[in-house]
Structures are given as C-alpha cells and as structure tokens.
Amino acid sequence: LDAQTQTVGTFLNSPETSEGYNLLAPNGSDFTYLIDNCGQVINQWESEYKVGLSAYLLEDGSLLRTAQFISGDTPFSGGGTGGRVERYSWEGDLLWSMNWADTLQHQHHDVEWMSNGNILILGWERHSYEEAIAMGKTPNSTGNDVWCTQITEISPNGNYGGEVVWQWSAWDHIVQDTNESLPDFAVISEEPRRFNINYTINNGTNGLSPDWMHSNSISYNESLDQIMISSSKFSEIFIVDHSINTEEASGPAGDLLWRYGNPIVYDRGTIDDRKLFHQHNAHWIS
C-alpha cells in the first residue's frame, strides 16, 4: 500500500478550487513556474541565480523575482538573503536587473512592484557597533554590527540599475532609555512610534545578532500611499508613510504610523497581550 501512495502531482482539485494559475518559485531553484490547478506547467522562467524568496507575475505577463547574489563586497548574509532583483518577459528574456548588495545595504526576502513602474526594495542597512553604542545600545561582548530595516524605492533605468527616488530607515527612528546623555533618550512606553534599540530576541547570550529586526515582507497600499512591513523578530507589523519625501522620512514624520502584534516590544503590555508569533508575508487586503 505504501508503494502506491501518491507523492507528487496534483493531490486534489475539487469544484470549490479557485480559478486561475499558481506561481511557484521553489527555494534553492533557478526556475519559476506558473501552473494550473491540474498541475500542468503554463509557463516557466529560468535565471542564472537561485530565487531570493519572492516572485510576482505582473499584469503585463512579465515576472518580477528576487535572486540570491553574494559577492566579496557583501559582509553579511542572513536568512532570506537576496541581493538582486530581476524582471523577465513572458517569453523568458531578461528585461531588467539590479544588484542591491554591498558593504552598506543588502536586499532580502521581498520586493514590491508599484503601478508607476518603480520597485520597493526591502533591505538590510549596516551600522557599526560603535554607531549603535553612540545611539544608546547597551554594550555587549560580541561587538557585532547592526543591520536594521531599510526601504528603498528604485526607478529602473534601461536594462540594468536604477535611481533611488525615496528611502526610509528604521535607524532614523530609534529610542533608548539607558543613557540620558545620548540621542533619543525617552521613556520607551511613551514613544511607541519608534524602535527600542535595546530590544532583542533569540540573539544569543549577552549579544546582538547583526540581523536585528529580521523583516520578511513588504506591501504597498497605493490608495493610502502607505507601506506595510513585517518583522519576525519583533513579532510585529508596521505601517510607514510613503507620501512624505526622503528628508521628511528621516525625521519625526517618518516615525511609525501604526504597529501591531507584540506590545511588550515597546513596554506596553505583557506576554499575554502578544498577538503575533514570528509571522511572515503581511499584506494589505481590499
């Protein structure tokens, strides 16, 4: 009986199945597949790079995908590593690509296509241990850099590369309560729109993992002009304002509009108030 158990193919296709196709980008694979509900391949795309954990079929039939790109200029690689964004035609031709991986920043997990043709990149942004201490980080024995969440809007140029037209960084919205003489000192519970630089979880004994927040998804709401990001380590989702410019985004106007999931992160509540647990793929719905 065990030898006859089905292990591959379509297991169930009931009348209640939603109509349409399914886009699959298997982890560790160079291929992305579009299949129907019977498991038949409708189209497939091949890249020179393994997927960086996200792929999207756009309205014109082109494929937007992230890719794993690591070079000697990339000093840190965490879970969900990407470093490259690609767009392919329906026929499989590479239309555009961009590497976003160097000593200061690195794309990871997810990207978001915008109706104006721009692309939102979810990335890590590097800050040294010394920078963190100067911002009120409690000293620790590891001396690790801090890679925090960064959002960058890219306007593609031609077949490769693009221009940065907007940017937001969690680093610009720090709060700490350990040193009154340093910047952004405040009572944590009174500043829920900012990030406590000393909040860590599952980062080892008396240490700080370089991947401080481990964000894992980005989603854009065009009608509200707002961006939603998900942080697995904080077990929270955040919303930031995209209607402001980059300069404003680095100041108080760029503080969080909304957060949800784990109020203990900003000293408002206990473990009993926690609602989310290392969630992934937070996104807007109608």
Tab-separated table of C-alpha atoms in Angstrom:
chain	number	residue	atom	x	y	z
A	1	LEU	CA	0.000	0.000	0.000
A	2	ASP	CA	2.791	2.425	0.885
A	3	ALA	CA	4.367	1.899	-2.522
A	4	GLN	CA	1.157	3.150	-4.160
A	5	THR	CA	0.864	6.327	-2.066
A	6	GLN	CA	0.941	9.419	-4.246
A	7	THR	CA	3.942	11.639	-3.535
A	8	VAL	CA	3.974	14.056	-6.490
A	9	GLY	CA	1.485	15.755	-8.767
A	10	THR	CA	-1.914	17.274	-8.091
A	11	PHE	CA	-3.379	15.719	-4.946
A	12	LEU	CA	-6.801	17.415	-5.013
A	13	ASN	CA	-8.671	19.661	-7.430
A	14	SER	CA	-12.232	19.946	-6.137
A	15	PRO	CA	-15.048	22.014	-7.697
A	16	GLU	CA	-14.533	24.607	-4.949
A	17	THR	CA	-10.993	25.348	-6.143
A	18	SER	CA	-10.396	28.993	-7.050
A	19	GLU	CA	-9.950	29.526	-10.760
A	20	GLY	CA	-6.628	30.771	-12.034
A	21	TYR	CA	-2.973	29.859	-12.022
A	22	ASN	CA	-0.406	29.355	-9.277
A	23	LEU	CA	3.064	30.913	-9.318
A	24	LEU	CA	5.788	28.806	-7.688
A	25	ALA	CA	9.404	29.798	-7.055
A	26	PRO	CA	10.926	26.792	-5.246
A	27	ASN	CA	13.549	27.689	-2.665
A	28	GLY	CA	17.009	26.832	-3.945
A	29	SER	CA	15.902	26.678	-7.582
A	30	ASP	CA	16.827	28.784	-10.618
A	31	PHE	CA	13.344	28.202	-12.062
A	32	THR	CA	9.982	29.877	-11.505
A	33	TYR	CA	6.833	28.034	-12.630
A	34	LEU	CA	3.284	29.046	-13.490
A	35	ILE	CA	0.944	26.044	-13.200
A	36	ASP	CA	-2.785	25.469	-13.476
A	37	ASN	CA	-4.959	23.614	-10.958
A	38	CYS	CA	-4.251	20.312	-12.681
A	39	GLY	CA	-0.524	20.743	-12.180
A	40	GLN	CA	0.224	21.468	-15.833
A	41	VAL	CA	3.042	23.959	-16.457
A	42	ILE	CA	1.674	27.025	-18.265
A	43	ASN	CA	4.987	28.863	-18.350
A	44	GLN	CA	8.395	28.755	-16.739
A	45	TRP	CA	11.341	31.107	-16.382
A	46	GLU	CA	14.996	30.279	-15.803
A	47	SER	CA	17.529	32.562	-14.121
A	48	GLU	CA	21.258	32.315	-13.541
A	49	TYR	CA	20.537	32.785	-9.837
A	50	LYS	CA	18.560	30.956	-7.187
A	51	VAL	CA	15.387	32.671	-6.029
A	52	GLY	CA	15.676	35.166	-3.183
A	53	LEU	CA	12.343	34.018	-1.688
A	54	SER	CA	9.822	36.093	-3.672
A	55	ALA	CA	8.401	36.189	-7.198
A	56	TYR	CA	5.422	38.013	-8.713
A	57	LEU	CA	3.563	37.747	-12.010
A	58	LEU	CA	2.806	41.292	-13.184
A	59	GLU	CA	-0.265	42.380	-15.132
A	60	ASP	CA	1.615	42.502	-18.448
A	61	GLY	CA	2.692	38.865	-18.039
A	62	SER	CA	6.253	39.665	-17.006
A	63	LEU	CA	7.891	38.099	-13.975
A	64	LEU	CA	9.425	40.081	-11.108
A	65	ARG	CA	11.661	37.989	-8.850
A	66	THR	CA	14.384	38.377	-6.263
A	67	ALA	CA	17.613	36.422	-6.553
A	68	GLN	CA	20.480	35.341	-4.339
A	69	PHE	CA	23.508	37.433	-5.203
A	70	ILE	CA	26.512	37.324	-2.874
A	71	SER	CA	29.836	38.967	-3.656
A	72	GLY	CA	33.038	39.800	-1.823
A	73	ASP	CA	31.541	43.206	-1.072
A	74	THR	CA	28.734	41.636	0.960
A	75	PRO	CA	29.943	41.178	4.548
A	76	PHE	CA	26.734	39.794	5.996
A	77	SER	CA	24.292	37.133	4.877
A	78	GLY	CA	21.251	36.229	6.960
A	79	GLY	CA	18.076	34.248	6.491
A	80	GLY	CA	16.182	35.299	3.375
A	81	THR	CA	19.276	36.633	1.632
A	82	GLY	CA	18.668	38.082	-1.810
A	83	GLY	CA	20.816	40.905	-3.165
A	84	ARG	CA	19.399	41.069	-6.681
A	85	VAL	CA	16.086	41.913	-8.398
A	86	GLU	CA	15.150	40.717	-11.897
A	87	ARG	CA	12.306	41.202	-14.363
A	88	TYR	CA	11.671	38.740	-17.208
A	89	SER	CA	9.317	38.902	-20.174
A	90	TRP	CA	6.627	36.249	-20.633
A	91	GLU	CA	8.936	34.654	-23.193
A	92	GLY	CA	11.743	34.406	-20.641
A	93	ASP	CA	14.003	37.247	-21.761
A	94	LEU	CA	15.721	39.263	-19.038
A	95	LEU	CA	14.256	42.765	-19.319
A	96	TRP	CA	15.879	44.418	-16.314
A	97	SER	CA	18.011	43.581	-13.312
A	98	MET	CA	19.752	45.297	-10.435
A	99	ASN	CA	22.163	44.131	-7.745
A	100	TRP	CA	21.481	45.580	-4.299
A	101	ALA	CA	24.251	44.061	-2.201
A	102	ASP	CA	27.342	45.847	-0.933
A	103	THR	CA	29.107	46.756	2.305
A	104	LEU	CA	26.289	49.031	3.494
A	105	GLN	CA	22.996	47.523	2.301
A	106	HIS	CA	21.536	44.257	1.065
A	107	GLN	CA	18.133	43.324	-0.383
A	108	HIS	CA	16.443	40.392	1.315
A	109	HIS	CA	13.171	38.433	1.368
A	110	ASP	CA	10.811	40.627	-0.630
A	111	VAL	CA	10.169	43.431	-3.112
A	112	GLU	CA	7.031	45.279	-4.198
A	113	TRP	CA	6.042	46.392	-7.695
A	114	MET	CA	4.397	49.843	-7.909
A	115	SER	CA	1.958	50.936	-10.601
A	116	ASN	CA	4.329	53.732	-11.701
A	117	GLY	CA	6.904	51.095	-12.639
A	118	ASN	CA	9.095	51.678	-9.604
A	119	ILE	CA	10.134	48.929	-7.202
A	120	LEU	CA	10.215	48.967	-3.410
A	121	ILE	CA	13.189	47.028	-2.052
A	122	LEU	CA	13.191	45.554	1.436
A	123	GLY	CA	16.760	45.636	2.661
A	124	TRP	CA	19.239	45.460	5.487
A	125	GLU	CA	21.164	48.644	6.288
A	126	ARG	CA	24.526	48.291	8.031
A	127	HIS	CA	25.575	50.282	11.109
A	128	SER	CA	28.722	49.621	13.099
A	129	TYR	CA	28.822	48.535	16.719
A	130	GLU	CA	30.320	51.937	17.554
A	131	GLU	CA	27.375	53.689	15.883
A	132	ALA	CA	24.981	51.561	17.909
A	133	ILE	CA	26.731	52.404	21.171
A	134	ALA	CA	26.559	56.096	20.266
A	135	MET	CA	22.811	55.693	19.781
A	136	GLY	CA	22.341	54.183	23.240
A	137	LYS	CA	22.805	50.484	22.566
A	138	THR	CA	23.796	48.657	25.745
A	139	PRO	CA	27.391	47.371	25.318
A	140	ASN	CA	27.756	43.625	24.803
A	141	SER	CA	30.508	41.078	24.355
A	142	THR	CA	30.012	40.404	20.648
A	143	GLY	CA	30.634	43.825	19.144
A	144	ASN	CA	28.506	42.924	16.109
A	145	ASP	CA	27.383	45.413	13.512
A	146	VAL	CA	23.662	46.174	13.467
A	147	TRP	CA	21.798	45.539	10.216
A	148	CYS	CA	18.408	47.254	10.517
A	149	THR	CA	15.405	47.511	8.187
A	150	GLN	CA	15.647	49.796	5.181
A	151	ILE	CA	13.072	50.516	2.456
A	152	THR	CA	14.266	51.903	-0.873
A	153	GLU	CA	12.203	52.919	-3.898
A	154	ILE	CA	14.044	52.345	-7.172
A	155	SER	CA	13.166	53.865	-10.556
A	156	PRO	CA	14.614	51.372	-13.094
A	157	ASN	CA	16.957	52.634	-15.789
A	158	GLY	CA	17.116	50.757	-19.090
A	159	ASN	CA	18.134	47.121	-18.799
A	160	TYR	CA	20.171	47.421	-15.612
A	161	GLY	CA	20.227	49.517	-12.480
A	162	GLY	CA	18.105	52.393	-11.365
A	163	GLU	CA	17.826	55.600	-9.418
A	164	VAL	CA	16.982	55.841	-5.726
A	165	VAL	CA	13.942	58.127	-5.554
A	166	TRP	CA	12.807	57.508	-1.960
A	167	GLN	CA	14.198	55.883	1.159
A	168	TRP	CA	13.245	55.133	4.758
A	169	SER	CA	15.342	53.569	7.521
A	170	ALA	CA	14.396	52.261	10.946
A	171	TRP	CA	17.702	53.671	12.171
A	172	ASP	CA	16.277	57.192	11.925
A	173	HIS	CA	13.529	56.275	14.386
A	174	ILE	CA	15.401	54.939	17.402
A	175	VAL	CA	14.533	55.372	21.076
A	176	GLN	CA	16.526	54.284	24.143
A	177	ASP	CA	16.227	54.613	27.914
A	178	THR	CA	19.720	53.615	29.030
A	179	ASN	CA	21.715	56.867	28.771
A	180	GLU	CA	20.265	60.338	29.249
A	181	SER	CA	23.282	61.991	27.627
A	182	LEU	CA	22.823	60.212	24.304
A	183	PRO	CA	20.372	60.942	21.483
A	184	ASP	CA	16.758	59.808	21.532
A	185	PHE	CA	16.618	59.164	25.268
A	186	ALA	CA	12.989	58.755	26.375
A	187	VAL	CA	10.595	56.532	28.256
A	188	ILE	CA	10.081	53.619	25.836
A	189	SER	CA	6.360	53.252	26.550
A	190	GLU	CA	5.814	56.916	25.676
A	191	GLU	CA	7.403	56.524	22.233
A	192	PRO	CA	5.502	53.662	20.546
A	193	ARG	CA	6.166	55.116	17.078
A	194	ARG	CA	9.910	54.458	17.403
A	195	PHE	CA	12.130	51.369	17.821
A	196	ASN	CA	13.819	50.488	21.093
A	197	ILE	CA	17.421	49.885	20.067
A	198	ASN	CA	17.884	47.575	23.042
A	199	TYR	CA	15.037	45.224	22.194
A	200	THR	CA	16.451	41.869	21.093
A	201	ILE	CA	15.146	38.323	20.970
A	202	ASN	CA	16.807	34.973	20.210
A	203	ASN	CA	20.104	36.715	19.599
A	204	GLY	CA	22.344	34.717	21.886
A	205	THR	CA	23.710	35.338	25.356
A	206	ASN	CA	24.577	38.973	26.036
A	207	GLY	CA	24.824	39.597	22.328
A	208	LEU	CA	23.173	41.251	19.396
A	209	SER	CA	22.589	39.387	16.163
A	210	PRO	CA	23.574	41.516	13.153
A	211	ASP	CA	20.078	40.833	11.779
A	212	TRP	CA	18.386	42.918	14.454
A	213	MET	CA	14.770	43.030	13.202
A	214	HIS	CA	14.616	40.301	10.539
A	215	SER	CA	11.901	41.906	8.451
A	216	ASN	CA	10.445	39.470	5.923
A	217	SER	CA	7.790	41.145	3.757
A	218	ILE	CA	6.839	44.487	2.234
A	219	SER	CA	3.445	45.521	0.845
A	220	TYR	CA	2.306	48.849	-0.646
A	221	ASN	CA	-1.159	50.414	-0.460
A	222	GLU	CA	-1.414	52.863	-3.353
A	223	SER	CA	-4.708	54.462	-2.307
A	224	LEU	CA	-3.325	55.281	1.155
A	225	ASP	CA	0.264	55.760	-0.041
A	226	GLN	CA	1.463	53.668	2.878
A	227	ILE	CA	3.894	50.765	3.219
A	228	MET	CA	3.464	47.712	5.448
A	229	ILE	CA	6.478	45.731	6.622
A	230	SER	CA	6.697	42.647	8.812
A	231	SER	CA	9.353	41.984	11.464
A	232	SER	CA	9.702	38.363	12.512
A	233	LYS	CA	11.990	39.006	15.489
A	234	PHE	CA	9.737	41.721	16.870
A	235	SER	CA	6.619	39.674	16.000
A	236	GLU	CA	5.074	42.899	14.726
A	237	ILE	CA	3.834	44.510	11.559
A	238	PHE	CA	4.466	48.202	10.910
A	239	ILE	CA	2.987	50.859	8.634
A	240	VAL	CA	5.042	53.836	7.440
A	241	ASP	CA	4.056	56.906	5.425
A	242	HIS	CA	5.238	56.949	1.812
A	243	SER	CA	3.628	60.303	0.958
A	244	ILE	CA	6.467	62.223	2.627
A	245	ASN	CA	9.833	62.796	0.942
A	246	THR	CA	13.098	61.128	1.944
A	247	GLU	CA	14.237	64.043	4.089
A	248	GLU	CA	10.940	64.044	5.972
A	249	ALA	CA	11.077	60.256	6.266
A	250	SER	CA	14.312	60.553	8.258
A	251	GLY	CA	12.636	62.786	10.844
A	252	PRO	CA	9.570	62.630	13.120
A	253	ALA	CA	7.217	62.473	10.110
A	254	GLY	CA	8.785	59.109	9.293
A	255	ASP	CA	8.017	57.590	12.682
A	256	LEU	CA	5.638	54.623	12.553
A	257	LEU	CA	2.018	55.378	11.718
A	258	TRP	CA	0.890	52.085	13.257
A	259	ARG	CA	2.239	48.873	14.751
A	260	TYR	CA	0.574	45.674	15.873
A	261	GLY	CA	1.381	42.266	17.258
A	262	ASN	CA	3.590	42.428	20.329
A	263	PRO	CA	3.235	45.461	22.639
A	264	ILE	CA	5.878	44.174	25.028
A	265	VAL	CA	8.430	45.368	22.418
A	266	TYR	CA	7.666	48.975	23.392
A	267	ASP	CA	6.890	48.336	27.069
A	268	ARG	CA	3.114	48.423	26.747
A	269	GLY	CA	1.779	45.094	27.902
A	270	THR	CA	2.871	41.607	28.836
A	271	ILE	CA	3.321	38.274	27.076
A	272	ASP	CA	-0.434	37.747	27.437
A	273	ASP	CA	-1.050	40.725	25.132
A	274	ARG	CA	1.024	39.263	22.315
A	275	LYS	CA	-0.946	38.507	19.129
A	276	LEU	CA	1.692	37.579	16.530
A	277	PHE	CA	4.455	34.969	16.623
A	278	HIS	CA	7.225	35.367	14.013
A	279	GLN	CA	4.717	35.990	11.222
A	280	HIS	CA	5.587	36.215	7.513
A	281	ASN	CA	4.002	37.761	4.398
A	282	ALA	CA	1.912	40.539	5.953
A	283	HIS	CA	-0.009	42.279	3.168
A	284	TRP	CA	-2.908	44.603	2.500
A	285	ILE	CA	-6.359	43.239	1.616
A	286	SER	CA	-9.270	45.009	-0.037
